[in-house]
Amino acid sequence: MKKDKQYIIAFDQGTTSSRALLVDTDGQLCDIAQQEFKQIFPKPGWVEHDPAEIWSSQWAVFKKLIDKNKLNADQIVSIGITNQRETTVIWDRKTGQPIYNALVWQDKRTAPQCEVLKEKGLTDYVKEHTGLVIDSYFCATKIHWILENVNGAKAKAANGELCFGTIDTWLIWNLTKGKSHVTDHTNASRTMLFDIVKMDWDKKLLQELDIPESMLPSVQPSGSHFGDFEFEGVKIPINGVAGDQQAALFGQACFSPGLAKNTYGTGCFLLMNMGSKHVVSQNGLLTTLACSMNDQPVYALEGSIFIAGAAIQWLRDGIKIIKHASDTEQLAMESDKDEVVVVPAFAGLGTPYWDMYARGAIFGLTRDTGIPEIAKATLQSLAFQTKDVINAMMDDTNIKIKTLKVDGGACANNYLMQFQADILGAPVERPEIIETTAMGAAYLAGIVSGIWKIDDVDKNRKVEKLFKPNIDNKKRDSLYSQWTKGVQRVMNWNKK
């Protein structure tokens, strides 16, 4: 790399891997380093990560990027961070050591606590103030569980000795050596503890869950200064932070109300920018905060699909019928049958169903069902779940999505993208750089650092392929009807 060139480094801390991306001042993605880390499943429905391993893997990929590209510290203008959301870490303020593993967003152990909150009549309050539904997906009941179940945690929390953070906060704490205990609007809005109208922590919910406010990070705009990372004697500012889905919305240049994107990652997340309009969904969507450049809130509607790429991972690592995720594209094309339905409700169902007790199933198996049919139906499940969400969005907003912008790993699958266009009856637009989550974080950091203006995000974005629908309404309705029948069968499966 040229020694006079300057770069932004984006940290992309995901559910299954930590990555670092090198972006030059022209907005070109120059290099990526990635490292997977361990998924911990202590009991059925429990999902944990080791926070120390998250930090060490993020540090390792940063160093790998620096060493491979022979970069000097003064060539790095700023760091942007994007992260898996809702995953909850609590650590000791003095030692910086976590008091328990991170509870991952997929973790379902707090479902009973959510039922208690619902029985107390808090459903409408939570929806109106936080924009969310009461669900184990979010941080609030995870924090409560750790405080209740780790010896001495409640007393330490009461004495102000503990810190809570989503993954961005945990990384910033480590990067700044404990100087910054902060988060941004987007991540705060995923805790089920943040009032997205008043733009402050909600005292009533903190009291209900017995969570001391002293544990919580301070909250600031996504594009702002979060602290400095001292590296090789140089202070590198952290100037952009956003939860992964909001970062992708920003990276896809969805700055105007009505623009929407879908990210196909471990889960699948569809967001529509609503601008300054605070919409309370009647159809199971979440109201969340999008990336902000100042203290004024930017709202978005969100549909959350818990299992998307994770279903492909299950084909590879769980039942071992494929060697690589990319194998599914060829397998799907080999099958001309559409009788099999896979409902991948391994961690319950998200939008618009919000059923913590649903579990996965395969329907329509016959003697001639083979690996191609199961792979094809698994891919199709990502598109069907996306259609569920888009239907809910149209009902809430009366806005018909003209084109769906896509990103994330699974959007590289041509069969999936074509099927998505077919089942939606709308074009699907795939950009040249599908790393829009990390690019969103890079742009936030670069804009605050004065490298770019907000208009540059759209100028730099190029479309690689447009997928147009090519099936008729009768076929579309038939396939979707079969899917909804499968969903009805799995609901409340695990409810005692």
PDB file of N, CA and C in Angstrom, residues 5-91:
ATOM      1  N   LYS A   5      -1.231   7.057   1.294  1.00  0.00           N
ATOM      2  CA  LYS A   5      -2.682   6.831   1.221  1.00  0.00           C
ATOM      3  C   LYS A   5      -3.277   6.741   2.618  1.00  0.00           C
ATOM      4  N   GLN A   6      -4.534   7.143   2.708  1.00  0.00           N
ATOM      5  CA  GLN A   6      -5.210   7.073   4.005  1.00  0.00           C
ATOM      6  C   GLN A   6      -6.446   6.179   3.906  1.00  0.00           C
ATOM      7  N   TYR A   7      -6.826   5.632   5.042  1.00  0.00           N
ATOM      8  CA  TYR A   7      -7.888   4.620   5.057  1.00  0.00           C
ATOM      9  C   TYR A   7      -8.791   4.773   6.273  1.00  0.00           C
ATOM     10  N   ILE A   8      -9.994   4.223   6.107  1.00  0.00           N
ATOM     11  CA  ILE A   8     -10.890   3.974   7.237  1.00  0.00           C
ATOM     12  C   ILE A   8     -10.852   2.469   7.472  1.00  0.00           C
ATOM     13  N   ILE A   9     -10.851   2.053   8.732  1.00  0.00           N
ATOM     14  CA  ILE A   9     -11.005   0.623   9.028  1.00  0.00           C
ATOM     15  C   ILE A   9     -12.360   0.421   9.696  1.00  0.00           C
ATOM     16  N   ALA A  10     -13.130  -0.499   9.131  1.00  0.00           N
ATOM     17  CA  ALA A  10     -14.435  -0.832   9.711  1.00  0.00           C
ATOM     18  C   ALA A  10     -14.329  -2.154  10.443  1.00  0.00           C
ATOM     19  N   PHE A  11     -14.728  -2.158  11.702  1.00  0.00           N
ATOM     20  CA  PHE A  11     -14.871  -3.407  12.452  1.00  0.00           C
ATOM     21  C   PHE A  11     -16.295  -3.910  12.227  1.00  0.00           C
ATOM     22  N   ASP A  12     -16.417  -5.152  11.804  1.00  0.00           N
ATOM     23  CA  ASP A  12     -17.733  -5.759  11.596  1.00  0.00           C
ATOM     24  C   ASP A  12     -17.803  -6.985  12.497  1.00  0.00           C
ATOM     25  N   GLN A  13     -18.335  -6.776  13.707  1.00  0.00           N
ATOM     26  CA  GLN A  13     -18.356  -7.862  14.684  1.00  0.00           C
ATOM     27  C   GLN A  13     -19.706  -8.583  14.582  1.00  0.00           C
ATOM     28  N   GLY A  14     -19.698  -9.755  13.974  1.00  0.00           N
ATOM     29  CA  GLY A  14     -20.928 -10.484  13.696  1.00  0.00           C
ATOM     30  C   GLY A  14     -21.189 -11.620  14.656  1.00  0.00           C
ATOM     31  N   THR A  15     -22.246 -12.366  14.369  1.00  0.00           N
ATOM     32  CA  THR A  15     -22.676 -13.442  15.266  1.00  0.00           C
ATOM     33  C   THR A  15     -21.749 -14.645  15.220  1.00  0.00           C
ATOM     34  N   THR A  16     -21.154 -14.902  14.069  1.00  0.00           N
ATOM     35  CA  THR A  16     -20.302 -16.092  13.947  1.00  0.00           C
ATOM     36  C   THR A  16     -18.844 -15.759  13.671  1.00  0.00           C
ATOM     37  N   SER A  17     -18.556 -14.497  13.294  1.00  0.00           N
ATOM     38  CA  SER A  17     -17.163 -14.138  13.022  1.00  0.00           C
ATOM     39  C   SER A  17     -16.928 -12.652  13.286  1.00  0.00           C
ATOM     40  N   SER A  18     -15.659 -12.323  13.499  1.00  0.00           N
ATOM     41  CA  SER A  18     -15.232 -10.927  13.601  1.00  0.00           C
ATOM     42  C   SER A  18     -14.456 -10.597  12.329  1.00  0.00           C
ATOM     43  N   ARG A  19     -14.712  -9.396  11.799  1.00  0.00           N
ATOM     44  CA  ARG A  19     -14.045  -9.022  10.565  1.00  0.00           C
ATOM     45  C   ARG A  19     -13.543  -7.589  10.660  1.00  0.00           C
ATOM     46  N   ALA A  20     -12.530  -7.300   9.870  1.00  0.00           N
ATOM     47  CA  ALA A  20     -12.053  -5.929   9.717  1.00  0.00           C
ATOM     48  C   ALA A  20     -11.939  -5.654   8.228  1.00  0.00           C
ATOM     49  N   LEU A  21     -12.418  -4.478   7.814  1.00  0.00           N
ATOM     50  CA  LEU A  21     -12.404  -4.124   6.393  1.00  0.00           C
ATOM     51  C   LEU A  21     -11.625  -2.832   6.201  1.00  0.00           C
ATOM     52  N   LEU A  22     -10.820  -2.815   5.147  1.00  0.00           N
ATOM     53  CA  LEU A  22      -9.997  -1.654   4.819  1.00  0.00           C
ATOM     54  C   LEU A  22     -10.649  -0.907   3.660  1.00  0.00           C
ATOM     55  N   VAL A  23     -10.982   0.357   3.890  1.00  0.00           N
ATOM     56  CA  VAL A  23     -11.666   1.165   2.874  1.00  0.00           C
ATOM     57  C   VAL A  23     -10.833   2.415   2.612  1.00  0.00           C
ATOM     58  N   ASP A  24     -10.534   2.671   1.317  1.00  0.00           N
ATOM     59  CA  ASP A  24      -9.726   3.863   1.026  1.00  0.00           C
ATOM     60  C   ASP A  24     -10.614   5.108   0.942  1.00  0.00           C
ATOM     61  N   THR A  25      -9.989   6.260   0.762  1.00  0.00           N
ATOM     62  CA  THR A  25     -10.739   7.518   0.815  1.00  0.00           C
ATOM     63  C   THR A  25     -11.596   7.741  -0.431  1.00  0.00           C
ATOM     64  N   ASP A  26     -11.465   6.867  -1.439  1.00  0.00           N
ATOM     65  CA  ASP A  26     -12.374   6.896  -2.605  1.00  0.00           C
ATOM     66  C   ASP A  26     -13.610   6.025  -2.368  1.00  0.00           C
ATOM     67  N   GLY A  27     -13.692   5.413  -1.177  1.00  0.00           N
ATOM     68  CA  GLY A  27     -14.832   4.548  -0.873  1.00  0.00           C
ATOM     69  C   GLY A  27     -14.687   3.154  -1.473  1.00  0.00           C
ATOM     70  N   GLN A  28     -13.454   2.779  -1.854  1.00  0.00           N
ATOM     71  CA  GLN A  28     -13.216   1.442  -2.414  1.00  0.00           C
ATOM     72  C   GLN A  28     -12.846   0.467  -1.295  1.00  0.00           C
ATOM     73  N   LEU A  29     -13.439  -0.711  -1.337  1.00  0.00           N
ATOM     74  CA  LEU A  29     -13.105  -1.759  -0.372  1.00  0.00           C
ATOM     75  C   LEU A  29     -11.816  -2.429  -0.820  1.00  0.00           C
ATOM     76  N   CYS A  30     -10.764  -2.306  -0.031  1.00  0.00           N
ATOM     77  CA  CYS A  30      -9.433  -2.773  -0.440  1.00  0.00           C
ATOM     78  C   CYS A  30      -9.100  -4.168   0.074  1.00  0.00           C
ATOM     79  N   ASP A  31      -9.558  -4.509   1.265  1.00  0.00           N
ATOM     80  CA  ASP A  31      -9.182  -5.805   1.836  1.00  0.00           C
ATOM     81  C   ASP A  31     -10.112  -6.148   3.001  1.00  0.00           C
ATOM     82  N   ILE A  32     -10.200  -7.462   3.287  1.00  0.00           N
ATOM     83  CA  ILE A  32     -11.013  -7.962   4.405  1.00  0.00           C
ATOM     84  C   ILE A  32     -10.222  -9.026   5.149  1.00  0.00           C
ATOM     85  N   ALA A  33     -10.262  -8.986   6.460  1.00  0.00           N
ATOM     86  CA  ALA A  33      -9.737 -10.084   7.282  1.00  0.00           C
ATOM     87  C   ALA A  33     -10.886 -10.606   8.139  1.00  0.00           C
ATOM     88  N   GLN A  34     -10.934 -11.920   8.325  1.00  0.00           N
ATOM     89  CA  GLN A  34     -12.075 -12.532   9.025  1.00  0.00           C
ATOM     90  C   GLN A  34     -11.599 -13.678   9.913  1.00  0.00           C
ATOM     91  N   GLN A  35     -12.249 -13.838  11.049  1.00  0.00           N
ATOM     92  CA  GLN A  35     -11.951 -14.963  11.946  1.00  0.00           C
ATOM     93  C   GLN A  35     -13.232 -15.419  12.633  1.00  0.00           C
ATOM     94  N   GLU A  36     -13.551 -16.702  12.494  1.00  0.00           N
ATOM     95  CA  GLU A  36     -14.723 -17.250  13.177  1.00  0.00           C
ATOM     96  C   GLU A  36     -14.397 -17.474  14.647  1.00  0.00           C
ATOM     97  N   PHE A  37     -15.428 -17.522  15.475  1.00  0.00           N
ATOM     98  CA  PHE A  37     -15.214 -17.829  16.890  1.00  0.00           C
ATOM     99  C   PHE A  37     -16.288 -18.802  17.361  1.00  0.00           C
ATOM    100  N   LYS A  38     -16.095 -19.300  18.559  1.00  0.00           N
ATOM    101  CA  LYS A  38     -16.894 -20.413  19.066  1.00  0.00           C
ATOM    102  C   LYS A  38     -18.329 -20.001  19.421  1.00  0.00           C
ATOM    103  N   GLN A  39     -19.266 -20.865  19.029  1.00  0.00           N
ATOM    104  CA  GLN A  39     -20.669 -20.720  19.440  1.00  0.00           C
ATOM    105  C   GLN A  39     -20.892 -21.684  20.612  1.00  0.00           C
ATOM    106  N   ILE A  40     -21.463 -21.183  21.693  1.00  0.00           N
ATOM    107  CA  ILE A  40     -21.615 -22.001  22.908  1.00  0.00           C
ATOM    108  C   ILE A  40     -23.108 -22.250  23.145  1.00  0.00           C
ATOM    109  N   PHE A  41     -23.468 -23.535  23.273  1.00  0.00           N
ATOM    110  CA  PHE A  41     -24.879 -23.915  23.456  1.00  0.00           C
ATOM    111  C   PHE A  41     -25.014 -24.751  24.736  1.00  0.00           C
ATOM    112  N   PRO A  42     -25.080 -24.099  25.917  1.00  0.00           N
ATOM    113  CA  PRO A  42     -25.087 -24.867  27.176  1.00  0.00           C
ATOM    114  C   PRO A  42     -26.335 -25.735  27.348  1.00  0.00           C
ATOM    115  N   LYS A  43     -27.470 -25.266  26.848  1.00  0.00           N
ATOM    116  CA  LYS A  43     -28.741 -26.007  26.950  1.00  0.00           C
ATOM    117  C   LYS A  43     -29.546 -25.712  25.691  1.00  0.00           C
ATOM    118  N   PRO A  44     -30.558 -26.522  25.393  1.00  0.00           N
ATOM    119  CA  PRO A  44     -31.401 -26.203  24.232  1.00  0.00           C
ATOM    120  C   PRO A  44     -32.001 -24.795  24.351  1.00  0.00           C
ATOM    121  N   GLY A  45     -31.859 -24.007  23.276  1.00  0.00           N
ATOM    122  CA  GLY A  45     -32.392 -22.639  23.271  1.00  0.00           C
ATOM    123  C   GLY A  45     -31.465 -21.604  23.886  1.00  0.00           C
ATOM    124  N   TRP A  46     -30.351 -22.044  24.502  1.00  0.00           N
ATOM    125  CA  TRP A  46     -29.373 -21.123  25.074  1.00  0.00           C
ATOM    126  C   TRP A  46     -28.235 -20.926  24.072  1.00  0.00           C
ATOM    127  N   VAL A  47     -27.845 -19.672  23.859  1.00  0.00           N
ATOM    128  CA  VAL A  47     -26.728 -19.376  22.941  1.00  0.00           C
ATOM    129  C   VAL A  47     -25.828 -18.333  23.601  1.00  0.00           C
ATOM    130  N   GLU A  48     -24.547 -18.671  23.716  1.00  0.00           N
ATOM    131  CA  GLU A  48     -23.598 -17.772  24.376  1.00  0.00           C
ATOM    132  C   GLU A  48     -22.341 -17.572  23.522  1.00  0.00           C
ATOM    133  N   HIS A  49     -21.644 -16.465  23.777  1.00  0.00           N
ATOM    134  CA  HIS A  49     -20.311 -16.215  23.233  1.00  0.00           C
ATOM    135  C   HIS A  49     -19.386 -15.857  24.382  1.00  0.00           C
ATOM    136  N   ASP A  50     -18.103 -16.119  24.199  1.00  0.00           N
ATOM    137  CA  ASP A  50     -17.100 -15.696  25.175  1.00  0.00           C
ATOM    138  C   ASP A  50     -16.687 -14.264  24.808  1.00  0.00           C
ATOM    139  N   PRO A  51     -17.015 -13.262  25.633  1.00  0.00           N
ATOM    140  CA  PRO A  51     -16.680 -11.870  25.281  1.00  0.00           C
ATOM    141  C   PRO A  51     -15.184 -11.656  25.048  1.00  0.00           C
ATOM    142  N   ALA A  52     -14.357 -12.391  25.816  1.00  0.00           N
ATOM    143  CA  ALA A  52     -12.902 -12.263  25.635  1.00  0.00           C
ATOM    144  C   ALA A  52     -12.494 -12.739  24.244  1.00  0.00           C
ATOM    145  N   GLU A  53     -13.161 -13.793  23.759  1.00  0.00           N
ATOM    146  CA  GLU A  53     -12.847 -14.302  22.415  1.00  0.00           C
ATOM    147  C   GLU A  53     -13.354 -13.340  21.338  1.00  0.00           C
ATOM    148  N   ILE A  54     -14.488 -12.697  21.587  1.00  0.00           N
ATOM    149  CA  ILE A  54     -14.973 -11.684  20.640  1.00  0.00           C
ATOM    150  C   ILE A  54     -13.921 -10.581  20.508  1.00  0.00           C
ATOM    151  N   TRP A  55     -13.432 -10.106  21.648  1.00  0.00           N
ATOM    152  CA  TRP A  55     -12.422  -9.038  21.613  1.00  0.00           C
ATOM    153  C   TRP A  55     -11.128  -9.521  20.975  1.00  0.00           C
ATOM    154  N   SER A  56     -10.647 -10.699  21.361  1.00  0.00           N
ATOM    155  CA  SER A  56      -9.365 -11.179  20.821  1.00  0.00           C
ATOM    156  C   SER A  56      -9.452 -11.448  19.316  1.00  0.00           C
ATOM    157  N   SER A  57     -10.607 -11.943  18.848  1.00  0.00           N
ATOM    158  CA  SER A  57     -10.764 -12.201  17.412  1.00  0.00           C
ATOM    159  C   SER A  57     -10.850 -10.889  16.637  1.00  0.00           C
ATOM    160  N   GLN A  58     -11.498  -9.872  17.236  1.00  0.00           N
ATOM    161  CA  GLN A  58     -11.585  -8.572  16.568  1.00  0.00           C
ATOM    162  C   GLN A  58     -10.211  -7.911  16.500  1.00  0.00           C
ATOM    163  N   TRP A  59      -9.464  -8.034  17.570  1.00  0.00           N
ATOM    164  CA  TRP A  59      -8.095  -7.495  17.596  1.00  0.00           C
ATOM    165  C   TRP A  59      -7.219  -8.226  16.571  1.00  0.00           C
ATOM    166  N   ALA A  60      -7.383  -9.552  16.472  1.00  0.00           N
ATOM    167  CA  ALA A  60      -6.563 -10.365  15.557  1.00  0.00           C
ATOM    168  C   ALA A  60      -6.784  -9.970  14.095  1.00  0.00           C
ATOM    169  N   VAL A  61      -8.053  -9.738  13.723  1.00  0.00           N
ATOM    170  CA  VAL A  61      -8.307  -9.387  12.315  1.00  0.00           C
ATOM    171  C   VAL A  61      -7.838  -7.968  12.001  1.00  0.00           C
ATOM    172  N   PHE A  62      -7.912  -7.086  12.990  1.00  0.00           N
ATOM    173  CA  PHE A  62      -7.375  -5.729  12.815  1.00  0.00           C
ATOM    174  C   PHE A  62      -5.873  -5.810  12.541  1.00  0.00           C
ATOM    175  N   LYS A  63      -5.159  -6.574  13.389  1.00  0.00           N
ATOM    176  CA  LYS A  63      -3.709  -6.712  13.243  1.00  0.00           C
ATOM    177  C   LYS A  63      -3.351  -7.367  11.906  1.00  0.00           C
ATOM    178  N   LYS A  64      -4.142  -8.361  11.522  1.00  0.00           N
ATOM    179  CA  LYS A  64      -3.897  -9.065  10.254  1.00  0.00           C
ATOM    180  C   LYS A  64      -4.003  -8.088   9.069  1.00  0.00           C
ATOM    181  N   LEU A  65      -5.012  -7.221   9.125  1.00  0.00           N
ATOM    182  CA  LEU A  65      -5.217  -6.232   8.066  1.00  0.00           C
ATOM    183  C   LEU A  65      -4.055  -5.240   8.013  1.00  0.00           C
ATOM    184  N   ILE A  66      -3.615  -4.794   9.180  1.00  0.00           N
ATOM    185  CA  ILE A  66      -2.495  -3.845   9.273  1.00  0.00           C
ATOM    186  C   ILE A  66      -1.215  -4.469   8.720  1.00  0.00           C
ATOM    187  N   ASP A  67      -0.927  -5.703   9.199  1.00  0.00           N
ATOM    188  CA  ASP A  67       0.337  -6.364   8.821  1.00  0.00           C
ATOM    189  C   ASP A  67       0.362  -6.733   7.340  1.00  0.00           C
ATOM    190  N   LYS A  68      -0.733  -7.293   6.854  1.00  0.00           N
ATOM    191  CA  LYS A  68      -0.793  -7.736   5.458  1.00  0.00           C
ATOM    192  C   LYS A  68      -0.630  -6.564   4.492  1.00  0.00           C
ATOM    193  N   ASN A  69      -1.219  -5.415   4.854  1.00  0.00           N
ATOM    194  CA  ASN A  69      -1.174  -4.252   3.968  1.00  0.00           C
ATOM    195  C   ASN A  69      -0.060  -3.266   4.320  1.00  0.00           C
ATOM    196  N   LYS A  70       0.780  -3.685   5.310  1.00  0.00           N
ATOM    197  CA  LYS A  70       1.941  -2.884   5.723  1.00  0.00           C
ATOM    198  C   LYS A  70       1.558  -1.417   6.004  1.00  0.00           C
ATOM    199  N   LEU A  71       0.520  -1.262   6.821  1.00  0.00           N
ATOM    200  CA  LEU A  71       0.013   0.077   7.128  1.00  0.00           C
ATOM    201  C   LEU A  71       0.691   0.662   8.356  1.00  0.00           C
ATOM    202  N   ASN A  72       0.915   1.958   8.328  1.00  0.00           N
ATOM    203  CA  ASN A  72       1.335   2.678   9.516  1.00  0.00           C
ATOM    204  C   ASN A  72       0.084   3.199  10.224  1.00  0.00           C
ATOM    205  N   ALA A  73       0.192   3.366  11.531  1.00  0.00           N
ATOM    206  CA  ALA A  73      -0.969   3.822  12.309  1.00  0.00           C
ATOM    207  C   ALA A  73      -1.491   5.169  11.816  1.00  0.00           C
ATOM    208  N   ASP A  74      -0.568   6.062  11.362  1.00  0.00           N
ATOM    209  CA  ASP A  74      -1.027   7.392  10.940  1.00  0.00           C
ATOM    210  C   ASP A  74      -1.730   7.395   9.587  1.00  0.00           C
ATOM    211  N   GLN A  75      -1.807   6.221   8.925  1.00  0.00           N
ATOM    212  CA  GLN A  75      -2.576   6.128   7.684  1.00  0.00           C
ATOM    213  C   GLN A  75      -4.060   5.855   7.952  1.00  0.00           C
ATOM    214  N   ILE A  76      -4.373   5.514   9.216  1.00  0.00           N
ATOM    215  CA  ILE A  76      -5.768   5.200   9.563  1.00  0.00           C
ATOM    216  C   ILE A  76      -6.430   6.471  10.097  1.00  0.00           C
ATOM    217  N   VAL A  77      -7.350   7.001   9.316  1.00  0.00           N
ATOM    218  CA  VAL A  77      -8.019   8.258   9.674  1.00  0.00           C
ATOM    219  C   VAL A  77      -8.986   8.040  10.829  1.00  0.00           C
ATOM    220  N   SER A  78      -9.712   6.918  10.772  1.00  0.00           N
ATOM    221  CA  SER A  78     -10.748   6.681  11.771  1.00  0.00           C
ATOM    222  C   SER A  78     -11.171   5.214  11.738  1.00  0.00           C
ATOM    223  N   ILE A  79     -11.848   4.806  12.808  1.00  0.00           N
ATOM    224  CA  ILE A  79     -12.424   3.465  12.885  1.00  0.00           C
ATOM    225  C   ILE A  79     -13.938   3.604  12.979  1.00  0.00           C
ATOM    226  N   GLY A  80     -14.636   2.770  12.206  1.00  0.00           N
ATOM    227  CA  GLY A  80     -16.086   2.650  12.325  1.00  0.00           C
ATOM    228  C   GLY A  80     -16.405   1.259  12.850  1.00  0.00           C
ATOM    229  N   ILE A  81     -17.442   1.148  13.639  1.00  0.00           N
ATOM    230  CA  ILE A  81     -17.807  -0.150  14.232  1.00  0.00           C
ATOM    231  C   ILE A  81     -19.251  -0.475  13.902  1.00  0.00           C
ATOM    232  N   THR A  82     -19.461  -1.700  13.425  1.00  0.00           N
ATOM    233  CA  THR A  82     -20.817  -2.220  13.317  1.00  0.00           C
ATOM    234  C   THR A  82     -20.824  -3.585  13.990  1.00  0.00           C
ATOM    235  N   ASN A  83     -21.972  -3.977  14.512  1.00  0.00           N
ATOM    236  CA  ASN A  83     -21.968  -5.139  15.411  1.00  0.00           C
ATOM    237  C   ASN A  83     -23.281  -5.897  15.391  1.00  0.00           C
ATOM    238  N   GLN A  84     -23.166  -7.193  15.762  1.00  0.00           N
ATOM    239  CA  GLN A  84     -24.378  -7.967  16.065  1.00  0.00           C
ATOM    240  C   GLN A  84     -25.106  -7.235  17.188  1.00  0.00           C
ATOM    241  N   ARG A  85     -26.415  -7.100  17.038  1.00  0.00           N
ATOM    242  CA  ARG A  85     -27.181  -6.317  18.007  1.00  0.00           C
ATOM    243  C   ARG A  85     -27.798  -7.237  19.069  1.00  0.00           C
ATOM    244  N   GLU A  86     -28.231  -6.619  20.160  1.00  0.00           N
ATOM    245  CA  GLU A  86     -28.956  -7.282  21.263  1.00  0.00           C
ATOM    246  C   GLU A  86     -28.105  -8.233  22.101  1.00  0.00           C
ATOM    247  N   THR A  87     -26.977  -8.700  21.582  1.00  0.00           N
ATOM    248  CA  THR A  87     -26.104  -9.577  22.365  1.00  0.00           C
ATOM    249  C   THR A  87     -25.559  -8.779  23.549  1.00  0.00           C
ATOM    250  N   THR A  88     -25.627  -9.393  24.735  1.00  0.00           N
ATOM    251  CA  THR A  88     -25.506  -8.671  26.006  1.00  0.00           C
ATOM    252  C   THR A  88     -24.268  -9.103  26.792  1.00  0.00           C
ATOM    253  N   VAL A  89     -23.446  -8.117  27.142  1.00  0.00           N
ATOM    254  CA  VAL A  89     -22.238  -8.374  27.948  1.00  0.00           C
ATOM    255  C   VAL A  89     -22.320  -7.533  29.221  1.00  0.00           C
ATOM    256  N   ILE A  90     -21.961  -8.154  30.336  1.00  0.00           N
ATOM    257  CA  ILE A  90     -21.827  -7.411  31.602  1.00  0.00           C
ATOM    258  C   ILE A  90     -20.436  -7.698  32.155  1.00  0.00           C
ATOM    259  N   TRP A  91     -19.728  -6.622  32.520  1.00  0.00           N
ATOM    260  CA  TRP A  91     -18.365  -6.803  33.011  1.00  0.00           C
ATOM    261  C   TRP A  91     -18.098  -5.923  34.228  1.00  0.00           C
TER     262      TRP A  91
END
